[in-house]
Amino acid sequence: MQVILLERVAKLGQMGETVKVRDGFARNYLLPLGKALRANEANKKRFEAERSTLEARNLERKSEAQAVAETLGGKSFIVVRSAGETGQLYGSVAARDIVEVLGAEGFNIGRNQVDLNNPIKTIGLHDVVLHLHAEVEIKVQMNVARSAEEAERQQKGESLTSADAIYGVDEDALKPEDFFNPEAEFEGGDDE
């Protein structure tokens, strides 16, 4: 299907271009969201008549997105989740969780603006890309930890997946004598 793009669409084209897309993509995404019009003579004339309004609206959205990007730039957000000793989360941090964390900080971001191919399943520092506008994207850091104290330690560069980090025990320095007393007498049993 041939469509006229009403705004820039990533990996497809710029505003005003006539592009060929699959019918389902046009019917289910581009046309309902107002990102494109079917390419016919009437819609070409309509687009040319509305071109200046569309460009002004696009420029306004882009400047709003850039303002949000400047305030979000370089920020780190803490996400507290329960996890095992190896750092594996009991669950995951998905796009909706990131939207909630950003919303709690006062940023109104949609779930479709979070570029997260796979959910976060381990503690640590994770970079997440936000697409605020077709031409504006920014990276924020998600600090996933078991507690706020661990998040602070993690921010300083400490790894929290070892027993030393969790319990204050140096795993390499442990000896068998630390767990049992070799001189202790064996008590009980069925020795006859």
mmCIF file with all atom_site columns, C-alpha atoms in Angstrom:
data_model
loop_
_atom_site.group_PDB
_atom_site.id
_atom_site.type_symbol
_atom_site.label_atom_id
_atom_site.label_alt_id
_atom_site.label_comp_id
_atom_site.label_asym_id
_atom_site.label_entity_id
_atom_site.label_seq_id
_atom_site.pdbx_PDB_ins_code
_atom_site.Cartn_x
_atom_site.Cartn_y
_atom_site.Cartn_z
_atom_site.occupancy
_atom_site.B_iso_or_equiv
_atom_site.pdbx_formal_charge
_atom_site.auth_seq_id
_atom_site.auth_comp_id
_atom_site.auth_asym_id
_atom_site.auth_atom_id
_atom_site.pdbx_PDB_model_num
ATOM 1   C CA . MET A 1 1   ? 0.000  0.000   0.000  1.00 0.00 ? 1   MET A CA 1
ATOM 2   C CA . GLN A 1 2   ? 1.270  3.484   -0.836 1.00 0.00 ? 2   GLN A CA 1
ATOM 3   C CA . VAL A 1 3   ? 1.017  6.033   1.994  1.00 0.00 ? 3   VAL A CA 1
ATOM 4   C CA . ILE A 1 4   ? 2.002  9.673   2.516  1.00 0.00 ? 4   ILE A CA 1
ATOM 5   C CA . LEU A 1 5   ? 3.866  10.132  5.809  1.00 0.00 ? 5   LEU A CA 1
ATOM 6   C CA . LEU A 1 6   ? 2.500  12.923  8.013  1.00 0.00 ? 6   LEU A CA 1
ATOM 7   C CA . GLU A 1 7   ? 5.546  12.784  10.298 1.00 0.00 ? 7   GLU A CA 1
ATOM 8   C CA . ARG A 1 8   ? 8.995  11.220  10.338 1.00 0.00 ? 8   ARG A CA 1
ATOM 9   C CA . VAL A 1 9   ? 8.804  7.482   10.973 1.00 0.00 ? 9   VAL A CA 1
ATOM 10  C CA . ALA A 1 10  ? 12.030 5.710   11.948 1.00 0.00 ? 10  ALA A CA 1
ATOM 11  C CA . LYS A 1 11  ? 13.409 3.326   9.309  1.00 0.00 ? 11  LYS A CA 1
ATOM 12  C CA . LEU A 1 12  ? 10.635 4.363   6.898  1.00 0.00 ? 12  LEU A CA 1
ATOM 13  C CA . GLY A 1 13  ? 10.961 7.975   5.797  1.00 0.00 ? 13  GLY A CA 1
ATOM 14  C CA . GLN A 1 14  ? 10.533 11.706  6.358  1.00 0.00 ? 14  GLN A CA 1
ATOM 15  C CA . MET A 1 15  ? 7.380  13.814  6.486  1.00 0.00 ? 15  MET A CA 1
ATOM 16  C CA . GLY A 1 16  ? 5.768  14.205  3.076  1.00 0.00 ? 16  GLY A CA 1
ATOM 17  C CA . GLU A 1 17  ? 7.389  11.176  1.474  1.00 0.00 ? 17  GLU A CA 1
ATOM 18  C CA . THR A 1 18  ? 5.244  8.636   -0.327 1.00 0.00 ? 18  THR A CA 1
ATOM 19  C CA . VAL A 1 19  ? 6.372  5.159   0.689  1.00 0.00 ? 19  VAL A CA 1
ATOM 20  C CA . LYS A 1 20  ? 5.228  1.621   0.028  1.00 0.00 ? 20  LYS A CA 1
ATOM 21  C CA . VAL A 1 21  ? 4.432  -0.386  3.160  1.00 0.00 ? 21  VAL A CA 1
ATOM 22  C CA . ARG A 1 22  ? 2.664  -3.632  3.916  1.00 0.00 ? 22  ARG A CA 1
ATOM 23  C CA . ASP A 1 23  ? -1.098 -3.377  4.127  1.00 0.00 ? 23  ASP A CA 1
ATOM 24  C CA . GLY A 1 24  ? -1.280 -4.563  7.745  1.00 0.00 ? 24  GLY A CA 1
ATOM 25  C CA . PHE A 1 25  ? 1.341  -2.054  8.918  1.00 0.00 ? 25  PHE A CA 1
ATOM 26  C CA . ALA A 1 26  ? -0.593 0.763   7.254  1.00 0.00 ? 26  ALA A CA 1
ATOM 27  C CA . ARG A 1 27  ? -4.043 -0.346  8.452  1.00 0.00 ? 27  ARG A CA 1
ATOM 28  C CA . ASN A 1 28  ? -3.050 -1.293  12.001 1.00 0.00 ? 28  ASN A CA 1
ATOM 29  C CA . TYR A 1 29  ? -0.381 1.282   12.842 1.00 0.00 ? 29  TYR A CA 1
ATOM 30  C CA . LEU A 1 30  ? 0.235  4.197   10.485 1.00 0.00 ? 30  LEU A CA 1
ATOM 31  C CA . LEU A 1 31  ? -3.348 5.149   9.568  1.00 0.00 ? 31  LEU A CA 1
ATOM 32  C CA . PRO A 1 32  ? -5.017 4.753   13.022 1.00 0.00 ? 32  PRO A CA 1
ATOM 33  C CA . LEU A 1 33  ? -2.257 6.719   14.783 1.00 0.00 ? 33  LEU A CA 1
ATOM 34  C CA . GLY A 1 34  ? -2.442 9.538   12.230 1.00 0.00 ? 34  GLY A CA 1
ATOM 35  C CA . LYS A 1 35  ? 1.133  9.042   11.070 1.00 0.00 ? 35  LYS A CA 1
ATOM 36  C CA . ALA A 1 36  ? 0.143  8.608   7.393  1.00 0.00 ? 36  ALA A CA 1
ATOM 37  C CA . LEU A 1 37  ? -2.590 8.986   4.779  1.00 0.00 ? 37  LEU A CA 1
ATOM 38  C CA . ARG A 1 38  ? -3.397 6.684   1.882  1.00 0.00 ? 38  ARG A CA 1
ATOM 39  C CA . ALA A 1 39  ? -1.602 7.905   -1.223 1.00 0.00 ? 39  ALA A CA 1
ATOM 40  C CA . ASN A 1 40  ? -4.247 9.189   -3.626 1.00 0.00 ? 40  ASN A CA 1
ATOM 41  C CA . GLU A 1 41  ? -4.788 12.529  -5.392 1.00 0.00 ? 41  GLU A CA 1
ATOM 42  C CA . ALA A 1 42  ? -7.279 13.868  -2.830 1.00 0.00 ? 42  ALA A CA 1
ATOM 43  C CA . ASN A 1 43  ? -4.970 13.079  0.114  1.00 0.00 ? 43  ASN A CA 1
ATOM 44  C CA . LYS A 1 44  ? -1.938 14.554  -1.726 1.00 0.00 ? 44  LYS A CA 1
ATOM 45  C CA . LYS A 1 45  ? -3.813 17.850  -2.119 1.00 0.00 ? 45  LYS A CA 1
ATOM 46  C CA . ARG A 1 46  ? -4.972 17.692  1.514  1.00 0.00 ? 46  ARG A CA 1
ATOM 47  C CA . PHE A 1 47  ? -1.392 17.076  2.691  1.00 0.00 ? 47  PHE A CA 1
ATOM 48  C CA . GLU A 1 48  ? -0.027 20.011  0.665  1.00 0.00 ? 48  GLU A CA 1
ATOM 49  C CA . ALA A 1 49  ? -2.731 22.269  2.123  1.00 0.00 ? 49  ALA A CA 1
ATOM 50  C CA . GLU A 1 50  ? -1.932 21.189  5.692  1.00 0.00 ? 50  GLU A CA 1
ATOM 51  C CA . ARG A 1 51  ? 1.835  20.881  5.267  1.00 0.00 ? 51  ARG A CA 1
ATOM 52  C CA . SER A 1 52  ? 2.761  24.084  7.126  1.00 0.00 ? 52  SER A CA 1
ATOM 53  C CA . THR A 1 53  ? 0.520  23.189  10.108 1.00 0.00 ? 53  THR A CA 1
ATOM 54  C CA . LEU A 1 54  ? 1.967  19.667  10.259 1.00 0.00 ? 54  LEU A CA 1
ATOM 55  C CA . GLU A 1 55  ? 5.538  20.978  10.126 1.00 0.00 ? 55  GLU A CA 1
ATOM 56  C CA . ALA A 1 56  ? 4.815  23.514  12.864 1.00 0.00 ? 56  ALA A CA 1
ATOM 57  C CA . ARG A 1 57  ? 3.226  20.835  15.061 1.00 0.00 ? 57  ARG A CA 1
ATOM 58  C CA . ASN A 1 58  ? 6.185  18.503  14.452 1.00 0.00 ? 58  ASN A CA 1
ATOM 59  C CA . LEU A 1 59  ? 8.654  21.282  15.324 1.00 0.00 ? 59  LEU A CA 1
ATOM 60  C CA . GLU A 1 60  ? 6.732  22.031  18.532 1.00 0.00 ? 60  GLU A CA 1
ATOM 61  C CA . ARG A 1 61  ? 6.730  18.349  19.572 1.00 0.00 ? 61  ARG A CA 1
ATOM 62  C CA . LYS A 1 62  ? 10.441 18.097  18.810 1.00 0.00 ? 62  LYS A CA 1
ATOM 63  C CA . SER A 1 63  ? 11.288 21.145  20.945 1.00 0.00 ? 63  SER A CA 1
ATOM 64  C CA . GLU A 1 64  ? 9.200  19.748  23.839 1.00 0.00 ? 64  GLU A CA 1
ATOM 65  C CA . ALA A 1 65  ? 11.017 16.416  23.518 1.00 0.00 ? 65  ALA A CA 1
ATOM 66  C CA . GLN A 1 66  ? 14.397 18.171  23.507 1.00 0.00 ? 66  GLN A CA 1
ATOM 67  C CA . ALA A 1 67  ? 13.459 20.069  26.675 1.00 0.00 ? 67  ALA A CA 1
ATOM 68  C CA . VAL A 1 68  ? 12.573 16.786  28.404 1.00 0.00 ? 68  VAL A CA 1
ATOM 69  C CA . ALA A 1 69  ? 15.778 15.213  27.063 1.00 0.00 ? 69  ALA A CA 1
ATOM 70  C CA . GLU A 1 70  ? 17.875 18.005  28.587 1.00 0.00 ? 70  GLU A CA 1
ATOM 71  C CA . THR A 1 71  ? 16.359 17.453  32.031 1.00 0.00 ? 71  THR A CA 1
ATOM 72  C CA . LEU A 1 72  ? 16.620 13.645  31.755 1.00 0.00 ? 72  LEU A CA 1
ATOM 73  C CA . GLY A 1 73  ? 20.137 13.655  30.299 1.00 0.00 ? 73  GLY A CA 1
ATOM 74  C CA . GLY A 1 74  ? 22.663 11.769  32.400 1.00 0.00 ? 74  GLY A CA 1
ATOM 75  C CA . LYS A 1 75  ? 20.223 10.922  35.201 1.00 0.00 ? 75  LYS A CA 1
ATOM 76  C CA . SER A 1 76  ? 20.204 7.622   37.048 1.00 0.00 ? 76  SER A CA 1
ATOM 77  C CA . PHE A 1 77  ? 17.083 6.091   38.559 1.00 0.00 ? 77  PHE A CA 1
ATOM 78  C CA . ILE A 1 78  ? 17.006 3.501   41.340 1.00 0.00 ? 78  ILE A CA 1
ATOM 79  C CA . VAL A 1 79  ? 14.770 0.436   40.986 1.00 0.00 ? 79  VAL A CA 1
ATOM 80  C CA . VAL A 1 80  ? 14.568 -1.729  44.121 1.00 0.00 ? 80  VAL A CA 1
ATOM 81  C CA . ARG A 1 81  ? 13.761 -5.416  43.494 1.00 0.00 ? 81  ARG A CA 1
ATOM 82  C CA . SER A 1 82  ? 14.369 -8.619  45.426 1.00 0.00 ? 82  SER A CA 1
ATOM 83  C CA . ALA A 1 83  ? 17.100 -10.829 43.997 1.00 0.00 ? 83  ALA A CA 1
ATOM 84  C CA . GLY A 1 84  ? 19.127 -13.936 44.745 1.00 0.00 ? 84  GLY A CA 1
ATOM 85  C CA . GLU A 1 85  ? 22.762 -14.070 45.823 1.00 0.00 ? 85  GLU A CA 1
ATOM 86  C CA . THR A 1 86  ? 23.974 -14.277 42.236 1.00 0.00 ? 86  THR A CA 1
ATOM 87  C CA . GLY A 1 87  ? 22.171 -11.052 41.329 1.00 0.00 ? 87  GLY A CA 1
ATOM 88  C CA . GLN A 1 88  ? 19.343 -12.759 39.447 1.00 0.00 ? 88  GLN A CA 1
ATOM 89  C CA . LEU A 1 89  ? 16.052 -10.924 40.018 1.00 0.00 ? 89  LEU A CA 1
ATOM 90  C CA . TYR A 1 90  ? 12.955 -12.707 41.306 1.00 0.00 ? 90  TYR A CA 1
ATOM 91  C CA . GLY A 1 91  ? 10.998 -11.315 38.371 1.00 0.00 ? 91  GLY A CA 1
ATOM 92  C CA . SER A 1 92  ? 12.169 -8.618  36.001 1.00 0.00 ? 92  SER A CA 1
ATOM 93  C CA . VAL A 1 93  ? 12.115 -4.896  35.252 1.00 0.00 ? 93  VAL A CA 1
ATOM 94  C CA . ALA A 1 94  ? 10.042 -4.277  32.123 1.00 0.00 ? 94  ALA A CA 1
ATOM 95  C CA . ALA A 1 95  ? 9.115  -1.137  30.173 1.00 0.00 ? 95  ALA A CA 1
ATOM 96  C CA . ARG A 1 96  ? 6.039  -0.520  32.343 1.00 0.00 ? 96  ARG A CA 1
ATOM 97  C CA . ASP A 1 97  ? 8.233  -0.554  35.480 1.00 0.00 ? 97  ASP A CA 1
ATOM 98  C CA . ILE A 1 98  ? 10.567 1.997   33.909 1.00 0.00 ? 98  ILE A CA 1
ATOM 99  C CA . VAL A 1 99  ? 7.570  4.195   33.020 1.00 0.00 ? 99  VAL A CA 1
ATOM 100 C CA . GLU A 1 100 ? 6.399  3.988   36.672 1.00 0.00 ? 100 GLU A CA 1
ATOM 101 C CA . VAL A 1 101 ? 9.848  4.941   38.015 1.00 0.00 ? 101 VAL A CA 1
ATOM 102 C CA . LEU A 1 102 ? 10.092 7.899   35.619 1.00 0.00 ? 102 LEU A CA 1
ATOM 103 C CA . GLY A 1 103 ? 6.496  8.910   36.437 1.00 0.00 ? 103 GLY A CA 1
ATOM 104 C CA . ALA A 1 104 ? 7.308  8.949   40.155 1.00 0.00 ? 104 ALA A CA 1
ATOM 105 C CA . GLU A 1 105 ? 10.098 11.410  39.356 1.00 0.00 ? 105 GLU A CA 1
ATOM 106 C CA . GLY A 1 106 ? 7.680  13.632  37.412 1.00 0.00 ? 106 GLY A CA 1
ATOM 107 C CA . PHE A 1 107 ? 8.442  12.561  33.831 1.00 0.00 ? 107 PHE A CA 1
ATOM 108 C CA . ASN A 1 108 ? 5.489  11.625  31.627 1.00 0.00 ? 108 ASN A CA 1
ATOM 109 C CA . ILE A 1 109 ? 6.889  8.930   29.305 1.00 0.00 ? 109 ILE A CA 1
ATOM 110 C CA . GLY A 1 110 ? 4.788  6.405   27.387 1.00 0.00 ? 110 GLY A CA 1
ATOM 111 C CA . ARG A 1 111 ? 5.546  2.679   27.405 1.00 0.00 ? 111 ARG A CA 1
ATOM 112 C CA . ASN A 1 112 ? 6.021  2.735   23.629 1.00 0.00 ? 112 ASN A CA 1
ATOM 113 C CA . GLN A 1 113 ? 8.809  5.308   24.083 1.00 0.00 ? 113 GLN A CA 1
ATOM 114 C CA . VAL A 1 114 ? 10.963 2.907   26.129 1.00 0.00 ? 114 VAL A CA 1
ATOM 115 C CA . ASP A 1 115 ? 13.320 0.920   23.899 1.00 0.00 ? 115 ASP A CA 1
ATOM 116 C CA . LEU A 1 116 ? 13.836 -2.258  25.921 1.00 0.00 ? 116 LEU A CA 1
ATOM 117 C CA . ASN A 1 117 ? 14.233 -5.366  23.750 1.00 0.00 ? 117 ASN A CA 1
ATOM 118 C CA . ASN A 1 118 ? 14.431 -7.740  26.705 1.00 0.00 ? 118 ASN A CA 1
ATOM 119 C CA . PRO A 1 119 ? 13.385 -7.104  30.308 1.00 0.00 ? 119 PRO A CA 1
ATOM 120 C CA . ILE A 1 120 ? 16.136 -6.487  32.860 1.00 0.00 ? 120 ILE A CA 1
ATOM 121 C CA . LYS A 1 121 ? 16.675 -9.683  34.885 1.00 0.00 ? 121 LYS A CA 1
ATOM 122 C CA . THR A 1 122 ? 19.819 -8.944  36.914 1.00 0.00 ? 122 THR A CA 1
ATOM 123 C CA . ILE A 1 123 ? 20.902 -6.328  39.418 1.00 0.00 ? 123 ILE A CA 1
ATOM 124 C CA . GLY A 1 124 ? 23.361 -3.745  38.175 1.00 0.00 ? 124 GLY A CA 1
ATOM 125 C CA . LEU A 1 125 ? 23.546 -0.564  36.136 1.00 0.00 ? 125 LEU A CA 1
ATOM 126 C CA . HIS A 1 126 ? 21.573 -0.782  32.892 1.00 0.00 ? 126 HIS A CA 1
ATOM 127 C CA . ASP A 1 127 ? 21.351 1.849   30.136 1.00 0.00 ? 127 ASP A CA 1
ATOM 128 C CA . VAL A 1 128 ? 17.855 2.272   28.699 1.00 0.00 ? 128 VAL A CA 1
ATOM 129 C CA . VAL A 1 129 ? 17.112 4.231   25.504 1.00 0.00 ? 129 VAL A CA 1
ATOM 130 C CA . LEU A 1 130 ? 14.035 6.483   25.476 1.00 0.00 ? 130 LEU A CA 1
ATOM 131 C CA . HIS A 1 131 ? 12.581 7.652   22.140 1.00 0.00 ? 131 HIS A CA 1
ATOM 132 C CA . LEU A 1 132 ? 11.003 10.974  23.102 1.00 0.00 ? 132 LEU A CA 1
ATOM 133 C CA . HIS A 1 133 ? 10.391 11.981  19.466 1.00 0.00 ? 133 HIS A CA 1
ATOM 134 C CA . ALA A 1 134 ? 11.211 10.500  16.087 1.00 0.00 ? 134 ALA A CA 1
ATOM 135 C CA . GLU A 1 135 ? 14.328 12.689  16.034 1.00 0.00 ? 135 GLU A CA 1
ATOM 136 C CA . VAL A 1 136 ? 15.113 12.814  19.776 1.00 0.00 ? 136 VAL A CA 1
ATOM 137 C CA . GLU A 1 137 ? 16.368 9.865   21.798 1.00 0.00 ? 137 GLU A CA 1
ATOM 138 C CA . ILE A 1 138 ? 18.226 9.761   25.081 1.00 0.00 ? 138 ILE A CA 1
ATOM 139 C CA . LYS A 1 139 ? 19.840 7.204   27.396 1.00 0.00 ? 139 LYS A CA 1
ATOM 140 C CA . VAL A 1 140 ? 19.024 7.000   31.084 1.00 0.00 ? 140 VAL A CA 1
ATOM 141 C CA . GLN A 1 141 ? 20.591 4.677   33.604 1.00 0.00 ? 141 GLN A CA 1
ATOM 142 C CA . MET A 1 142 ? 18.533 2.238   35.664 1.00 0.00 ? 142 MET A CA 1
ATOM 143 C CA . ASN A 1 143 ? 20.273 1.215   38.879 1.00 0.00 ? 143 ASN A CA 1
ATOM 144 C CA . VAL A 1 144 ? 18.598 -2.096  39.767 1.00 0.00 ? 144 VAL A CA 1
ATOM 145 C CA . ALA A 1 145 ? 19.462 -3.172  43.321 1.00 0.00 ? 145 ALA A CA 1
ATOM 146 C CA . ARG A 1 146 ? 18.079 -5.029  46.357 1.00 0.00 ? 146 ARG A CA 1
ATOM 147 C CA . SER A 1 147 ? 17.982 -1.858  48.499 1.00 0.00 ? 147 SER A CA 1
ATOM 148 C CA . ALA A 1 148 ? 18.774 1.853   48.339 1.00 0.00 ? 148 ALA A CA 1
ATOM 149 C CA . GLU A 1 149 ? 22.062 1.242   50.203 1.00 0.00 ? 149 GLU A CA 1
ATOM 150 C CA . GLU A 1 150 ? 23.120 -1.361  47.650 1.00 0.00 ? 150 GLU A CA 1
ATOM 151 C CA . ALA A 1 151 ? 22.186 1.048   44.856 1.00 0.00 ? 151 ALA A CA 1
ATOM 152 C CA . GLU A 1 152 ? 24.564 3.648   46.320 1.00 0.00 ? 152 GLU A CA 1
ATOM 153 C CA . ARG A 1 153 ? 27.376 1.081   46.559 1.00 0.00 ? 153 ARG A CA 1
ATOM 154 C CA . GLN A 1 154 ? 26.652 -0.087  43.022 1.00 0.00 ? 154 GLN A CA 1
ATOM 155 C CA . GLN A 1 155 ? 26.747 3.508   41.731 1.00 0.00 ? 155 GLN A CA 1
ATOM 156 C CA . LYS A 1 156 ? 30.284 3.796   43.119 1.00 0.00 ? 156 LYS A CA 1
ATOM 157 C CA . GLY A 1 157 ? 31.334 0.823   40.986 1.00 0.00 ? 157 GLY A CA 1
ATOM 158 C CA . GLU A 1 158 ? 31.098 -2.041  43.479 1.00 0.00 ? 158 GLU A CA 1
ATOM 159 C CA . SER A 1 159 ? 29.870 -5.447  42.260 1.00 0.00 ? 159 SER A CA 1
ATOM 160 C CA . LEU A 1 160 ? 27.074 -6.845  44.424 1.00 0.00 ? 160 LEU A CA 1
ATOM 161 C CA . THR A 1 161 ? 26.942 -10.420 43.149 1.00 0.00 ? 161 THR A CA 1
ATOM 162 C CA . SER A 1 162 ? 29.520 -11.938 45.532 1.00 0.00 ? 162 SER A CA 1
ATOM 163 C CA . ALA A 1 163 ? 29.136 -13.107 49.136 1.00 0.00 ? 163 ALA A CA 1
ATOM 164 C CA . ASP A 1 164 ? 31.647 -10.439 50.188 1.00 0.00 ? 164 ASP A CA 1
ATOM 165 C CA . ALA A 1 165 ? 29.385 -7.713  48.795 1.00 0.00 ? 165 ALA A CA 1
ATOM 166 C CA . ILE A 1 166 ? 26.198 -9.181  50.257 1.00 0.00 ? 166 ILE A CA 1
ATOM 167 C CA . TYR A 1 167 ? 27.366 -10.500 53.650 1.00 0.00 ? 167 TYR A CA 1
ATOM 168 C CA . GLY A 1 168 ? 30.782 -8.892  54.129 1.00 0.00 ? 168 GLY A CA 1
ATOM 169 C CA . VAL A 1 169 ? 32.531 -12.290 53.752 1.00 0.00 ? 169 VAL A CA 1
ATOM 170 C CA . ASP A 1 170 ? 35.555 -12.758 51.520 1.00 0.00 ? 170 ASP A CA 1
ATOM 171 C CA . GLU A 1 171 ? 34.819 -16.010 49.645 1.00 0.00 ? 171 GLU A CA 1
ATOM 172 C CA . ASP A 1 172 ? 38.440 -16.606 48.614 1.00 0.00 ? 172 ASP A CA 1
ATOM 173 C CA . ALA A 1 173 ? 39.732 -16.373 52.196 1.00 0.00 ? 173 ALA A CA 1
ATOM 174 C CA . LEU A 1 174 ? 37.357 -19.042 53.565 1.00 0.00 ? 174 LEU A CA 1
ATOM 175 C CA . LYS A 1 175 ? 38.916 -22.353 54.716 1.00 0.00 ? 175 LYS A CA 1
ATOM 176 C CA . PRO A 1 176 ? 37.217 -25.648 55.628 1.00 0.00 ? 176 PRO A CA 1
ATOM 177 C CA . GLU A 1 177 ? 38.166 -25.028 59.291 1.00 0.00 ? 177 GLU A CA 1
ATOM 178 C CA . ASP A 1 178 ? 35.825 -22.030 59.276 1.00 0.00 ? 178 ASP A CA 1
ATOM 179 C CA . PHE A 1 179 ? 32.851 -24.350 58.840 1.00 0.00 ? 179 PHE A CA 1
ATOM 180 C CA . PHE A 1 180 ? 33.729 -27.292 61.090 1.00 0.00 ? 180 PHE A CA 1
ATOM 181 C CA . ASN A 1 181 ? 36.207 -28.274 63.796 1.00 0.00 ? 181 ASN A CA 1
ATOM 182 C CA . PRO A 1 182 ? 38.403 -31.196 62.630 1.00 0.00 ? 182 PRO A CA 1
ATOM 183 C CA . GLU A 1 183 ? 39.421 -32.059 66.244 1.00 0.00 ? 183 GLU A CA 1
ATOM 184 C CA . ALA A 1 184 ? 35.818 -32.419 67.409 1.00 0.00 ? 184 ALA A CA 1
ATOM 185 C CA . GLU A 1 185 ? 34.817 -35.926 68.514 1.00 0.00 ? 185 GLU A CA 1
ATOM 186 C CA . PHE A 1 186 ? 32.189 -37.689 66.473 1.00 0.00 ? 186 PHE A CA 1
ATOM 187 C CA . GLU A 1 187 ? 29.084 -38.133 68.594 1.00 0.00 ? 187 GLU A CA 1
ATOM 188 C CA . GLY A 1 188 ? 26.227 -40.502 68.039 1.00 0.00 ? 188 GLY A CA 1
ATOM 189 C CA . GLY A 1 189 ? 25.820 -42.958 65.257 1.00 0.00 ? 189 GLY A CA 1
ATOM 190 C CA . ASP A 1 190 ? 25.269 -46.713 64.974 1.00 0.00 ? 190 ASP A CA 1
ATOM 191 C CA . ASP A 1 191 ? 28.849 -47.973 65.278 1.00 0.00 ? 191 ASP A CA 1
ATOM 192 C CA . GLU A 1 192 ? 28.691 -51.476 66.747 1.00 0.00 ? 192 GLU A CA 1
#
